[in-house]
């Protein structure tokens, strides 16, 4: 059973770079077939997809965050990481990593997020 | 961008009640719609994918329906463990740009 676990600083100063890592266990990122995503949730608010990476290194980011986001993968450690630069208080949120599954068996490809990591709260404050 | 709305934003119900939550997309998304359940302090959990397919391990009292712009999540007989917030999410946008609804909180009457 695949499990994901986020790690990284819980407090980041404004204008600095937020860095988080997601460690995957119970399955290999390099086996392919899945996209590895970051999603965030502002306190008491809804969910915002940040971006994904494939094991090959190909990425796609939410256009609203694209200029500040970098997602990378380290298949040797079975980890993928998020960097968000020039953070402000508006970036305070719980950050989740998640696996994006895909089913194309019916001719159309359906995608969903499962499983998710437990989430980690990152606060941007001086 | 495809915008998702949900109604109601919250509801109160009793154990055993039939509960229906509605999700609407700003444009047709065929059946590219997922439902998640989130309990306080926990990560979202996938319940339904492709509008009506039940994720493995999810109780059969959960069901999803709809296509195009209007979708529903139904809990046939609400159980104590079902009190949570429910989110819909569209997976139609290509390339990615998946968006979530604002959520519906189900609490105890």
Coordinates of C-alpha atoms in Angstrom, one line a residue:
Chain A
X1 CA 0.0 0.0 0.0
X2 CA 1.5 3.3 -1.1
X3 CA 2.0 5.9 1.6
X4 CA 3.2 9.5 1.2
X5 CA 4.8 11.7 3.9
X6 CA 5.6 15.4 3.7
X7 CA 8.5 16.9 5.5
X8 CA 10.1 20.3 5.8
X9 CA 10.1 23.5 7.8
X10 CA 6.9 24.6 9.4
X11 CA 7.9 28.3 9.4
X12 CA 9.2 30.3 6.5
X13 CA 10.0 34.0 6.5
X14 CA 8.4 36.3 3.9
X15 CA 10.3 36.6 0.6
X16 CA 12.1 33.4 1.2
X17 CA 11.6 30.0 -0.5
X18 CA 9.4 27.3 0.9
X19 CA 10.9 23.8 0.5
X20 CA 9.1 20.6 1.1
X21 CA 9.8 16.9 0.4
X22 CA 7.4 14.0 -0.1
X23 CA 8.7 10.6 0.7
X24 CA 6.9 7.7 -1.0
X25 CA 6.8 4.2 0.5
X26 CA 5.2 1.0 -0.5
X27 CA 5.7 1.8 -4.2
X28 CA 8.3 3.2 -6.6
X29 CA 8.0 6.6 -8.2
X30 CA 10.2 5.3 -11.1
X31 CA 7.8 2.5 -12.0
X32 CA 5.8 5.1 -13.9
X33 CA 2.1 5.2 -14.5
X34 CA 1.4 8.0 -12.0
X35 CA 1.8 11.7 -11.6
X36 CA 3.1 13.0 -8.3
X37 CA 1.4 16.2 -7.2
X38 CA 1.4 19.0 -4.6
X39 CA -1.9 20.4 -3.4
X40 CA -2.4 23.1 -0.7
X41 CA -5.2 24.1 1.5
X42 CA -5.4 27.6 3.1
X43 CA -6.6 27.6 6.7
X44 CA -10.3 26.9 6.8
X45 CA -10.5 27.1 3.0
X46 CA -10.7 24.9 -0.1
X47 CA -8.0 23.0 -2.0
X48 CA -5.7 24.3 -4.6
X49 CA -3.6 22.1 -7.0
X50 CA -0.1 23.4 -7.3
X51 CA 1.5 21.1 -9.8
X52 CA 2.8 17.6 -10.7
X53 CA 5.9 15.8 -11.7
X54 CA 6.3 12.5 -13.6
X55 CA 9.1 10.1 -12.8
X56 CA 10.8 11.2 -16.0
X57 CA 11.0 14.8 -14.7
X58 CA 8.3 16.3 -16.8
X59 CA 6.3 18.8 -14.9
X60 CA 3.1 20.9 -15.1
X61 CA 2.3 23.8 -12.8
X62 CA -0.9 25.7 -11.9
X63 CA -0.6 28.8 -14.1
X64 CA -1.4 31.0 -11.1
X65 CA 1.7 29.8 -9.3
X66 CA 3.9 28.9 -12.2
X67 CA 6.4 31.7 -11.9
X68 CA 7.3 30.7 -8.3
X69 CA 7.0 26.9 -8.3
X70 CA 9.6 24.2 -9.0
X71 CA 8.8 20.5 -8.5
X72 CA 11.7 18.0 -8.7
X73 CA 12.1 14.3 -8.3
X74 CA 14.8 12.1 -6.8
X75 CA 14.0 8.5 -7.9
X76 CA 17.0 7.1 -6.0
X77 CA 15.4 8.3 -2.7
X78 CA 11.8 7.8 -3.9
X79 CA 11.1 11.4 -3.2
X80 CA 9.7 14.4 -4.9
X81 CA 10.0 18.0 -3.7
X82 CA 8.3 21.4 -3.9
X83 CA 10.0 24.8 -3.9
X84 CA 7.9 27.9 -3.8
X85 CA 9.8 31.2 -4.0
X86 CA 9.1 34.7 -2.8
X87 CA 6.5 33.6 -0.3
X88 CA 4.1 35.9 1.4
X89 CA 1.5 35.4 4.2
X90 CA -0.9 34.3 1.4
X91 CA 1.1 31.1 1.0
X92 CA 0.4 30.0 4.6
X93 CA -1.4 26.7 4.1
X94 CA -1.4 23.0 4.7
X95 CA 0.6 21.4 1.9
X96 CA -0.2 17.9 0.8
X97 CA 1.6 15.6 -1.6
X98 CA -0.6 13.1 -3.5
X99 CA -0.4 10.5 -6.2
X100 CA -2.4 11.2 -9.2
X101 CA -3.8 8.0 -10.7
X102 CA -5.2 7.6 -14.2
X103 CA -7.5 5.1 -15.8
X104 CA -7.6 5.1 -19.6
X105 CA -9.2 1.7 -20.0
X106 CA -12.4 3.0 -21.4
X107 CA -10.9 5.1 -24.1
X108 CA -11.1 8.3 -22.1
X109 CA -8.6 9.0 -19.3
X110 CA -9.9 9.7 -15.9
X111 CA -7.5 11.1 -13.2
X112 CA -7.8 11.4 -9.5
X113 CA -5.7 12.0 -6.3
X114 CA -5.2 9.0 -4.2
X115 CA -3.5 8.5 -1.8
X116 CA -2.5 11.7 0.0
X117 CA 0.1 12.5 2.6
X118 CA -1.1 13.6 6.0
X119 CA -0.3 17.2 5.2
X120 CA 2.1 19.7 6.7
X121 CA 1.3 23.2 7.9
X122 CA 3.6 25.9 6.6
X123 CA 3.3 29.3 8.1
X124 CA 4.8 32.4 6.4
X125 CA 5.8 34.9 9.1
X126 CA 8.7 37.0 10.2
Chain B
X1 CA -10.5 28.0 -16.0
X2 CA -13.3 25.7 -15.0
X3 CA -15.0 26.9 -11.9
X4 CA -16.7 24.4 -9.5
X5 CA -19.5 25.3 -7.1
X6 CA -21.2 23.2 -4.5
X7 CA -24.5 23.3 -2.7
X8 CA -25.3 23.6 0.0
X9 CA -22.2 24.9 1.7
X10 CA -23.2 23.2 4.8
X11 CA -26.0 21.0 6.1
X12 CA -27.1 19.4 9.3
X13 CA -28.4 15.8 9.2
X14 CA -29.1 12.9 11.5
X15 CA -27.7 9.4 11.5
X16 CA -29.7 7.4 9.0
X17 CA -30.7 10.3 6.9
X18 CA -30.3 10.3 3.1
X19 CA -27.9 13.1 2.1
X20 CA -27.4 14.7 -1.3
X21 CA -24.7 17.2 -2.2
X22 CA -24.6 18.9 -5.5
X23 CA -21.6 20.0 -7.6
X24 CA -21.8 22.2 -10.7
X25 CA -19.1 23.0 -13.2
X26 CA -18.9 26.3 -15.2
X27 CA -18.7 24.3 -18.4
X28 CA -19.4 20.7 -19.5
X29 CA -16.8 18.3 -18.0
X30 CA -18.4 15.1 -19.2
X31 CA -17.9 12.6 -16.4
X32 CA -14.5 14.0 -15.3
X33 CA -15.6 14.5 -11.7
X34 CA -14.3 13.1 -8.4
X35 CA -15.5 13.3 -4.9
X36 CA -13.4 13.5 -1.7
X37 CA -14.2 13.3 2.0
X38 CA -12.1 15.3 4.5
X39 CA -12.3 15.0 8.3
X40 CA -10.8 17.7 10.5
X41 CA -7.0 17.6 10.6
X42 CA -6.9 14.8 8.0
X43 CA -6.1 14.7 4.3
X44 CA -8.9 14.3 1.8
X45 CA -9.9 10.7 0.9
X46 CA -11.1 9.7 -2.5
X47 CA -14.6 8.4 -2.5
X48 CA -15.8 8.5 -6.1
X49 CA -14.0 8.9 -9.4
X50 CA -15.2 9.4 -13.0
X51 CA -18.5 10.7 -11.5
X52 CA -19.9 7.4 -10.5
X53 CA -17.2 4.8 -9.8
X54 CA -16.8 3.9 -6.2
X55 CA -13.2 3.8 -5.0
X56 CA -12.1 0.4 -3.6
X57 CA -12.8 0.2 0.1
X58 CA -15.4 2.9 0.2
X59 CA -18.8 1.9 1.7
X60 CA -21.6 1.3 -0.9
X61 CA -23.8 3.9 0.9
X62 CA -21.8 6.4 -1.1
X63 CA -22.8 6.9 -4.7
X64 CA -22.2 9.5 -7.4
X65 CA -24.1 10.5 -10.5
X66 CA -24.3 13.1 -13.2
X67 CA -22.5 14.3 -16.3
X68 CA -22.0 17.5 -18.2
X69 CA -22.2 20.3 -15.6
X70 CA -24.3 18.8 -12.8
X71 CA -23.3 16.1 -10.4
X72 CA -24.5 14.7 -7.1
X73 CA -23.0 12.8 -4.3
X74 CA -25.5 10.8 -2.3
X75 CA -25.0 9.1 1.1
X76 CA -27.9 6.7 1.4
X77 CA -27.9 6.3 5.2
X78 CA -25.7 8.7 7.0
X79 CA -23.4 7.1 9.6
X80 CA -21.6 8.8 12.5
X81 CA -18.2 8.5 10.7
X82 CA -19.6 10.4 7.6
X83 CA -19.7 13.7 9.3
X84 CA -17.1 15.6 7.4
X85 CA -16.5 18.0 4.6
X86 CA -17.0 16.8 1.0
X87 CA -15.3 18.3 -2.0
X88 CA -15.8 17.7 -5.7
X89 CA -12.9 18.1 -8.2
X90 CA -12.9 18.2 -12.0
X91 CA -10.3 16.4 -13.9
X92 CA -11.4 17.6 -17.4
X93 CA -8.8 20.4 -17.9
X94 CA -6.0 19.5 -20.2
X95 CA -3.3 20.0 -19.7
X96 CA -3.7 19.8 -16.0
X97 CA -5.4 22.6 -14.1
X98 CA -7.7 20.5 -12.0
X99 CA -9.9 22.5 -9.7
X100 CA -11.9 21.7 -6.6
X101 CA -15.2 22.8 -5.4
X102 CA -15.4 24.9 -2.2
X103 CA -16.7 22.1 -0.1
X104 CA -19.9 21.0 1.7
X105 CA -19.7 20.5 5.5
X106 CA -22.0 17.8 6.8
X107 CA -22.5 18.0 10.6
X108 CA -24.8 16.5 13.2
X109 CA -28.3 17.9 13.6

